[in-house]
Amino acid sequence: MHFDISQRAQRLTSSAIREILKITEDPSVISFAGGIPSPQTFPVGLMKEACARILDEAPDAALQYAPTEGYTPLREWIADRHDVTPDRVLITTGSQQALDLLAKVLVDPGSRILVENPTYLGALQAFSLSEPALVPIECDDAGIVPEALTGAAIRGARFVYTMPNFQNPTGRRLPLARRREFVAAMREANVVIVEDDPYGELAYIGEPLPTMLSMNGEGVIYLGSFSKIVAPGLRVGYAIAPEPLMKKLVQTKQASDLHTSGFVQRMVYEMLRTGFLDAHVKQIRALYVGQRDAMLASLASHCASRMSWNVPEGGMFLWARVLDAVDVTRLLETTLAPVSGPRVAFVPGSPFYAGVADTHTLRLSFVTVPPPRIEEGVAQLAAALARLS
Amino acid sequence: MHFDISQRAQRLTSSAIREILKITEDPSVISFAGGIPSPQTFPVGLMKEACARILDEAPDAALQYAPTEGYTPLREWIADRHDVTPDRVLITTGSQQALDLLAKVLVDPGSRILVENPTYLGALQAFSLSEPALVPIECDDAGIVPEALTGAAIRGARFVYTMPNFQNPTGRRLPLARRREFVAAMREANVVIVEDDPYGELAYIGEPLPTMLSMNGEGVIYLGSFSKIVAPGLRVGYAIAPEPLMKKLVQTKQASDLHTSGFVQRMVYEMLRTGFLDAHVKQIRALYVGQRDAMLASLASHCASRMSWNVPEGGMFLWARVLDAVDVTRLLETTLAPVSGPRVAFVPGSPFYAGVADTHTLRLSFVTVPPPRIEEGVAQLAAALARLS
């Protein structure tokens, strides 16, 4: 049997990250690779209570087909948190699905969409199925450079995709003044902003900055997720969209998977309504900032002469750059097959670029392994750097 | 803000069925509309045990990011049931998602895909996002007519989509001899068969017929679901695909929602491994065949002079045809706003057609309301028919 694969699927490649994550399934590997939340943060006790309550009190509704838009009390909770009306909230199967839906609804083959450079690899993959023309926009250490947002490339773009808080992969946060400039520039250019915000709650310095959604509700599609603050295995995310887009997003989701599991939506809501989240997020922040600091300290003592890195103000990742003499692909091969000591995984930076890549970059996650192993892993990374420089 | 909606999304319409289902959320409406499993069939007790066991024994893995392919023990269980290797099984977010993935992987704009006429509306919607040219194939009361499968329309088609068991919407089952002819013809024409089989276990007469998958594993993509035999609200389905397609399906699913909730996958597996399913399916069959018979008896006593219908050998639906003088849209308006008595919902047949529609058809589900209400609803339907003929 011969199979004719569609053009778009032919072009799709497996995420380099997912391939590296397979290696990290071996628990002896010290993984700085994935954005894998620490299982310590999963509210298992509350989940048990939630499951029992749902199956005692509303099994028929929780297990039945349900509206595509999502479970109403969960939509109301989200709407309240973001000060929007519930009819603008669509529950999605993780926020990855929201990226797929947005591309389906807003992108024709060849449509221009603007992306940060580097940007989230999962977004590039989701968008690629709709065959857009990706236009990388200029970024510096703080994120998007508002002055660069001019000219023909911007006007007529279907949307601009940005992760303003603790971006995956760079960990950087867009400062407040730049947010305001960016939102104003996009409003002026009539370009929709897709604000992807899975890490927004994980701010380690000061309070979270205002969302772009709060600055221009009519021009921003906000994507949220419970993966980093409750648990990724439930696959519950959401989109908050301007009213004129909701109908098409709902129709498209209906065609894509009918609806997100009503059972897991209720699990999330039953936990949220206990009011646990804010205290829980504080605990997660305390855990992760400690791990971040452990990684920063280890890097300072082992790698200072051969690598530079940023100090993320939140999230899960820091972004590093090796000396020009070092090949990052060879570095990964070396840390995965060391002469002695533990194997260490990380993700090279190149796959995250939509435009010209800085091939000497890498992404390091500090959330997956505890501080003693962070120290051990960074020492191993330093040994490999020494061997290759 | 102005939004440029993609061509494909502009063409997408909301399912007429989903709109009618909104009306049936009012419990006073007697619904023959949806393919909504009876909540009596949900194994709530086993589910409670499954949730407790998962959260006691493997919370970290169940709540974490997980492989796109699905939970290995569940894939093995499915593979064993269908006598294939587990590496050919992909867990999907309901089988609706499998339809979306197949269109993404196999359909370019304008690609020909063959569909039964009428066919499952959700498939038409999922496929439409990839902008195929739909080619309806000739069907009679038993399903696809193998003799019609010749000529230029067949050759070069990307796939043929069929629901051989108790098809939605017609309830018909393709006889064994026709299955064999059909599989042979498609193998000869080098056209992949997509065998969608959500109702296969719900056979009320004799044993289930052999799947097309069992006749030509290399040329059939089989779609299965736990929605009708466990519970739809979990959103767990699966695809069994020939090996050369698996990699692209997995990559595409990764881009679409990363993976189906590991928690609900484990819920399904924890129930399945108790061995409950076969006895459970027998109970569902006994329940639904009783409801089918109640509907057939009610139709015979109230509607025989003004409507004809088939006798489905399984599944959830029967297919009826009113006299040419009756307008089915007006019939629905009348049953939804009766002069007296309960409101009754059903689904007109026209939206299910990809080719020329028989506008005098309707789909009646016998699984959602219990026999006394079936009798009441059919009487109301008969009253409306009498008024309009």
PDB file of N, CA and C in Angstrom, chain B residues 5 15 65 105 111 164 168 179 189-190 193 205 208 234 262 283 292 312 320 328 389:
ATOM      1  N   ILE B   5     -10.302  35.819   8.883  1.00  0.00           N
ATOM      2  CA  ILE B   5     -10.568  34.402   9.150  1.00  0.00           C
ATOM      3  C   ILE B   5     -10.086  33.583   7.958  1.00  0.00           C
ATOM      4  N   SER B  15     -22.194  22.311  13.693  1.00  0.00           N
ATOM      5  CA  SER B  15     -23.002  21.132  13.456  1.00  0.00           C
ATOM      6  C   SER B  15     -24.452  21.404  13.845  1.00  0.00           C
ATOM      7  N   TYR B  65       3.689  15.234  32.087  1.00  0.00           N
ATOM      8  CA  TYR B  65       3.733  15.097  30.630  1.00  0.00           C
ATOM      9  C   TYR B  65       4.036  13.639  30.292  1.00  0.00           C
ATOM     10  N   VAL B 105      -2.775  14.612   7.975  1.00  0.00           N
ATOM     11  CA  VAL B 105      -1.656  13.818   7.453  1.00  0.00           C
ATOM     12  C   VAL B 105      -1.882  13.387   6.001  1.00  0.00           C
ATOM     13  N   SER B 111      -7.583  17.279  -2.444  1.00  0.00           N
ATOM     14  CA  SER B 111      -7.422  15.819  -2.489  1.00  0.00           C
ATOM     15  C   SER B 111      -8.803  15.159  -2.451  1.00  0.00           C
ATOM     16  N   PRO B 164     -18.623   0.773   9.057  1.00  0.00           N
ATOM     17  CA  PRO B 164     -19.339  -0.429   8.631  1.00  0.00           C
ATOM     18  C   PRO B 164     -20.351  -0.966   9.642  1.00  0.00           C
ATOM     19  N   ASN B 168     -23.549   5.758  11.886  1.00  0.00           N
ATOM     20  CA  ASN B 168     -24.139   7.046  12.213  1.00  0.00           C
ATOM     21  C   ASN B 168     -24.184   7.819  10.909  1.00  0.00           C
ATOM     22  N   ARG B 179     -18.210  -6.569   2.880  1.00  0.00           N
ATOM     23  CA  ARG B 179     -16.939  -6.128   3.481  1.00  0.00           C
ATOM     24  C   ARG B 179     -15.767  -6.701   2.710  1.00  0.00           C
ATOM     25  N   ALA B 189      -7.386  -1.022  -5.822  1.00  0.00           N
ATOM     26  CA  ALA B 189      -7.283   0.379  -6.282  1.00  0.00           C
ATOM     27  C   ALA B 189      -6.225   1.159  -5.509  1.00  0.00           C
ATOM     28  N   ASN B 190      -5.602   0.491  -4.531  1.00  0.00           N
ATOM     29  CA  ASN B 190      -4.567   1.145  -3.716  1.00  0.00           C
ATOM     30  C   ASN B 190      -5.118   2.362  -2.964  1.00  0.00           C
ATOM     31  N   ILE B 193      -8.375   2.436   3.490  1.00  0.00           N
ATOM     32  CA  ILE B 193      -9.695   2.455   4.127  1.00  0.00           C
ATOM     33  C   ILE B 193      -9.557   3.031   5.532  1.00  0.00           C
ATOM     34  N   ILE B 205     -27.711  -8.498  17.290  1.00  0.00           N
ATOM     35  CA  ILE B 205     -28.088  -9.735  16.623  1.00  0.00           C
ATOM     36  C   ILE B 205     -26.805 -10.474  16.289  1.00  0.00           C
ATOM     37  N   PRO B 208     -20.401  -9.754  16.619  1.00  0.00           N
ATOM     38  CA  PRO B 208     -19.826  -8.731  15.741  1.00  0.00           C
ATOM     39  C   PRO B 208     -19.203  -9.363  14.497  1.00  0.00           C
ATOM     40  N   LEU B 234     -14.661  11.022  29.118  1.00  0.00           N
ATOM     41  CA  LEU B 234     -13.217  10.855  29.329  1.00  0.00           C
ATOM     42  C   LEU B 234     -12.434  11.265  28.086  1.00  0.00           C
ATOM     43  N   GLY B 262      -2.915  11.717  30.372  1.00  0.00           N
ATOM     44  CA  GLY B 262      -2.439  10.449  30.902  1.00  0.00           C
ATOM     45  C   GLY B 262      -3.315   9.955  32.032  1.00  0.00           C
ATOM     46  N   GLN B 283     -24.306  -6.044  29.155  1.00  0.00           N
ATOM     47  CA  GLN B 283     -25.358  -5.279  29.840  1.00  0.00           C
ATOM     48  C   GLN B 283     -25.832  -4.097  28.996  1.00  0.00           C
ATOM     49  N   ARG B 292     -34.365  -0.118  21.741  1.00  0.00           N
ATOM     50  CA  ARG B 292     -34.625  -0.201  20.298  1.00  0.00           C
ATOM     51  C   ARG B 292     -35.998  -0.823  20.041  1.00  0.00           C
ATOM     52  N   PRO B 312     -32.291  -1.523  12.846  1.00  0.00           N
ATOM     53  CA  PRO B 312     -30.835  -1.646  12.991  1.00  0.00           C
ATOM     54  C   PRO B 312     -30.463  -2.856  13.846  1.00  0.00           C
ATOM     55  N   ALA B 320     -35.174   6.890   9.392  1.00  0.00           N
ATOM     56  CA  ALA B 320     -36.577   6.884   8.991  1.00  0.00           C
ATOM     57  C   ALA B 320     -36.792   7.807   7.803  1.00  0.00           C
ATOM     58  N   VAL B 328     -39.301  17.883   6.524  1.00  0.00           N
ATOM     59  CA  VAL B 328     -38.699  17.429   7.790  1.00  0.00           C
ATOM     60  C   VAL B 328     -38.305  18.610   8.692  1.00  0.00           C
ATOM     61  N   SER B 389     -49.251  16.124   7.239  1.00  0.00           N
ATOM     62  CA  SER B 389     -49.449  15.362   5.996  1.00  0.00           C
ATOM     63  C   SER B 389     -50.818  15.677   5.347  1.00  0.00           C
TER      64      SER B 389
END
